[in-house]
Amino acid sequence: MTTFYVTTPIYYANSLPHLGHLYTMIVADTIARQKRQQGIETFFLTGTDEHGINIERAAQRNNRTPKEQADYVVSYFKKMTAAFGLDTEHGGYNIFMRTTEPFHYAGVSEFWRRVAKAKTPKGRDALYKGHYEGWFCAACAAYKTEDEYAKPANPDEPPTCLVHETKLDRVSEESYFFRLSDYGEALLNLYESRPEFVLPDVRRNEVRSFVQSGLQDLSVSRLRTSVSWGVPVPDDPTHTMYVWFDALTNYITAIGFGNEQQQRAVGFGKFWPALHLVGKDILRFHAVYWPAFLMAAEVEQPRAIVAHGMWLDPNGRKMSKTIGNTIELDVLNKHFSTDAIRYFCLRDMVFGQDGRFGYENLIDRTNSDLASGLGNLSSRTLTMIQRYCDGRIPQRNISDEGLLLAKRAGVDTDEAAVSDFVAHARDEFIRHFDKFAFSRALEEAWGIVARVDKMISDAKPWDLAKDASQRQTLNAVLYRAAESLRWLSVLLYPVMPNAAGNAYAQLGLSDNPAKIDPGDLKWGELSEGTETGEIKPLFPRIDKAKTMEEIENQESGVRSQGPGAAETRPSGRVQSVTDDRSITAQGSGQHATEADAVPLTAGETPALPVKKEALPGQNETGEGLIEITDFSKIDLRVGEVRSAERIPKADKLLLMTVDIGEEKPRQILAGIAQYYEPEQLVGRKIVVVANLKPRKLRGYESQGMLLAASVGEEGKPVIATFGEDVPNGARLK
Ligand code: MSP
């Protein structure tokens, strides 16, 4: 790979961005920086989606023209992307794309013409004129089918969008249609032949089911008399292109498709295909409509479509302007460093899953992981180098004579004890990062922080410094710490460019971690004698009480000014019992008892509890007990939860993917949603019954069952887990 192209969605220019929007930009920026570190020429696109009825209406409300509205939002976006270091000047995006650019009009018109000339895989015209009759949500810019809206109590009123809770528009007019219904098979073949085309797996399954359930043709234009703010349909200016047709095409017009200007400046052939990062709420547009349009226009498919989860408020509702529960960028920017926000977003949200945002969590993580963790390691190491080594990187090696002394001081004489650990963590970091598992990658990096901290605490350099004979030991310990920090700075640069750059410079290094491939790091390349730089804290501690008070004051100010913003609604999660088929340890309706769950430790034969009284399931004569051969029929395996999420309209069920050491993780449903948050489970080791017949629940196949104790009268499930590290797939005997 010599070039790479990553995109965020382009954001509606009807309202100002919030944390949910910032998040995708942070993820894309992090990926772009890591590719650039690897020497790959990278193009990173973000921007705004500026057409359509929603922007027209926002403009009207604000007494602006649609273009003025878009300009206003764009200027705020640019201010914020600069403040968060995401713009070109700070090494971030390469283009801030706007669909009102004349070159985009040229490109998207060319794309339309190609589609208009195309035949579907079934040999019919890909585009045709018809009549559209149905409901449309302006905020989603999407046509809504019956299961996507709530019917009104009063039949004279329009239905409401389930996403935005706003009223739908009735559309009944002539329209161009894209013959999507002819593309089902081709799309399914695409997902089949390229398993990594839609990620994560759970989303690919969702998209596949959607296509399998049958596709309907898609209305791709509105009459100019109803929607005038948009790109005119080529050769038929009485129609305006459907805003998603227009918007999706930005990904190719930005780099030169159908226009000379960007072709010269960037180069379509050079960068396409792209990796599209999107929120899971707009997956269908990217993973179904867009590939079908591209097939019709005979343009190569994207590299991949990778969907992330939603930021929720502390009550579990999706953060959105319409609801008024957003985290404002101004507030974030005022109280937190960009790096802390970037770290938090990538560390706290398991990529692909939903995550709840709370300022308190952000402050806690900043103080523990950054100020006390990485920041403290950096400043204590450099302070000791300053104090004990005249501010120069000390000598690395311990001579043969010094080995015994080092041993006596409890210091590993072989530096590989540290360097191998660091190198392994680096490899794991990269492996997880490449799979978008940012949170796990960061755990690996913080494993280094903990390892080096421990080395320092064990070696007690402050004592070594009092003993002249321990000079070499002291030097070696501080060298190892400093070299680990150099590796950490390079590794963490894509996630926290400023802090990593500072940490690197404080080590006295003058090259740029932005240009060092972490895969090329070699232990020992930190030169002895290098003069270390001025020590400055990487992450100042945040005074929690004071900051929370300031935020609350600032937010209430913002809320009381913003329209509808004062509403903080109670949790929308209604815990109604819609599915009482619990499938934890109790798939058959029988809950495992507490006693059942206790002896489950890997690799041991659990001792049957020795009791004089009857055991559970046994009568006085011992009937009901099973033979060991009966037990061995059950294949119990150690599994690791890779993802977990709620299922709409099934309050008790969680949909999980669990790695039990097979080629692909299993999909497992468990009736534990009322007791466990999905985020709590990801990464947990659990016990899976692996040879249970698959069964379907709520349309999802469950390929196994997890074990849990059933506690108390309500039968609260407590998941069986391990106190020690065990490999995925290990058998329980
Ligand atoms: N304009 C379209 C995208 C067109 S791309 C060709 C659009 N815009 S949007 O402004 O509504 O949303 C842009 C992105 O922000 C989406 O990926 C959406 O998932 C994301 N987010 C909006 N709210 C979010 C959260 N609360 N959490 C995480 N991301 C969220 O859709």
PDB file of C-alpha atoms and ligand atoms in Angstrom, residues 8-12 14 18-21 23-24 49 139-140 164 244 247-251 277-282 286 308-312 318-320 349, ligand 1:
ATOM      1  CA  THR A   8     -15.699  10.729   7.613  1.00  0.00           C
ATOM      2  CA  PRO A   9     -19.317  11.293   6.660  1.00  0.00           C
ATOM      3  CA  ILE A  10     -19.980  14.816   5.520  1.00  0.00           C
ATOM      4  CA  TYR A  11     -22.058  16.520   8.194  1.00  0.00           C
ATOM      5  CA  TYR A  12     -25.381  18.228   7.643  1.00  0.00           C
ATOM      6  CA  ASN A  14     -28.222  22.595   9.343  1.00  0.00           C
ATOM      7  CA  HIS A  18     -21.308  18.092  18.710  1.00  0.00           C
ATOM      8  CA  LEU A  19     -19.243  15.303  20.244  1.00  0.00           C
ATOM      9  CA  GLY A  20     -20.874  12.631  18.046  1.00  0.00           C
ATOM     10  CA  HIS A  21     -19.567  14.419  14.961  1.00  0.00           C
ATOM     11  CA  TYR A  23     -15.758  11.465  17.294  1.00  0.00           C
ATOM     12  CA  THR A  24     -15.620  10.235  13.672  1.00  0.00           C
ATOM     13  CA  ASP A  49     -23.465  18.001   3.320  1.00  0.00           C
ATOM     14  CA  ALA A 139     -33.806  15.244   9.429  1.00  0.00           C
ATOM     15  CA  CYS A 140     -32.758  11.754   8.243  1.00  0.00           C
ATOM     16  CA  HIS A 164     -35.714  12.062  15.443  1.00  0.00           C
ATOM     17  CA  TRP A 244     -27.967  11.205  -0.389  1.00  0.00           C
ATOM     18  CA  ALA A 247     -23.758  13.539  -0.741  1.00  0.00           C
ATOM     19  CA  LEU A 248     -22.352  10.023  -1.181  1.00  0.00           C
ATOM     20  CA  THR A 249     -20.794  11.030  -4.474  1.00  0.00           C
ATOM     21  CA  ASN A 250     -18.699  13.648  -2.650  1.00  0.00           C
ATOM     22  CA  TYR A 251     -16.242  10.895  -1.747  1.00  0.00           C
ATOM     23  CA  LEU A 277     -15.900   5.599   8.538  1.00  0.00           C
ATOM     24  CA  VAL A 278     -19.549   6.048   9.390  1.00  0.00           C
ATOM     25  CA  GLY A 279     -21.900   5.921  12.339  1.00  0.00           C
ATOM     26  CA  LYS A 280     -23.989   2.756  12.409  1.00  0.00           C
ATOM     27  CA  ASP A 281     -27.117   4.872  11.864  1.00  0.00           C
ATOM     28  CA  ILE A 282     -26.075   5.690   8.312  1.00  0.00           C
ATOM     29  CA  HIS A 286     -23.065   3.515   2.645  1.00  0.00           C
ATOM     30  CA  HIS A 308     -18.884   2.918  14.835  1.00  0.00           C
ATOM     31  CA  GLY A 309     -21.407   3.087  17.638  1.00  0.00           C
ATOM     32  CA  MET A 310     -23.230   6.077  19.047  1.00  0.00           C
ATOM     33  CA  TRP A 311     -22.355   8.328  21.923  1.00  0.00           C
ATOM     34  CA  LEU A 312     -25.204   8.187  24.375  1.00  0.00           C
ATOM     35  CA  LYS A 318     -28.378   8.847  21.567  1.00  0.00           C
ATOM     36  CA  MET A 319     -26.811  12.265  21.727  1.00  0.00           C
ATOM     37  CA  SER A 320     -28.560  14.466  19.212  1.00  0.00           C
ATOM     38  CA  MET A 349     -15.720   3.761  23.581  1.00  0.00           C
TER      39      MET A 349
HETATM   40  N1  MSP B   1     -25.048  14.126   5.997  1.00  0.00           N
HETATM   41  C1  MSP B   1     -25.183  12.785   6.378  1.00  0.00           C
HETATM   42  C2  MSP B   1     -23.980  11.984   5.993  1.00  0.00           C
HETATM   43  C3  MSP B   1     -23.678  11.981   4.540  1.00  0.00           C
HETATM   44  S1  MSP B   1     -22.205  11.112   4.176  1.00  0.00           S
HETATM   45  C4  MSP B   1     -22.178  10.969   2.528  1.00  0.00           C
HETATM   46  C5  MSP B   1     -25.371  12.713   7.889  1.00  0.00           C
HETATM   47  N2  MSP B   1     -24.976  13.766   8.595  1.00  0.00           N
HETATM   48  S2  MSP B   1     -25.101  13.893  10.188  1.00  0.00           S
HETATM   49  O1  MSP B   1     -24.564  15.183  10.482  1.00  0.00           O
HETATM   50  O2  MSP B   1     -26.438  13.661  10.603  1.00  0.00           O
HETATM   51  O3  MSP B   1     -24.261  12.769  10.827  1.00  0.00           O
HETATM   52  C6  MSP B   1     -22.940  12.593  10.503  1.00  0.00           C
HETATM   53  C7  MSP B   1     -22.288  11.530  11.341  1.00  0.00           C
HETATM   54  O4  MSP B   1     -22.329  11.888  12.709  1.00  0.00           O
HETATM   55  C8  MSP B   1     -22.936  10.157  11.225  1.00  0.00           C
HETATM   56  O5  MSP B   1     -21.929   9.168  11.026  1.00  0.00           O
HETATM   57  C9  MSP B   1     -23.549   9.951  12.555  1.00  0.00           C
HETATM   58  O6  MSP B   1     -23.504   8.598  12.925  1.00  0.00           O
HETATM   59  C10 MSP B   1     -22.615  10.752  13.443  1.00  0.00           C
HETATM   60  N3  MSP B   1     -23.243  11.055  14.703  1.00  0.00           N
HETATM   61  C11 MSP B   1     -24.288  11.897  14.968  1.00  0.00           C
HETATM   62  N4  MSP B   1     -24.638  11.753  16.284  1.00  0.00           N
HETATM   63  C12 MSP B   1     -23.833  10.828  16.866  1.00  0.00           C
HETATM   64  C13 MSP B   1     -23.661  10.351  18.154  1.00  0.00           C
HETATM   65  N5  MSP B   1     -24.435  10.706  19.156  1.00  0.00           N
HETATM   66  N6  MSP B   1     -22.629   9.504  18.381  1.00  0.00           N
HETATM   67  C14 MSP B   1     -21.735   9.139  17.399  1.00  0.00           C
HETATM   68  N7  MSP B   1     -21.875   9.573  16.170  1.00  0.00           N
HETATM   69  C15 MSP B   1     -22.976  10.309  15.850  1.00  0.00           C
HETATM   70  O7  MSP B   1     -25.839  11.697   8.366  1.00  0.00           O
END
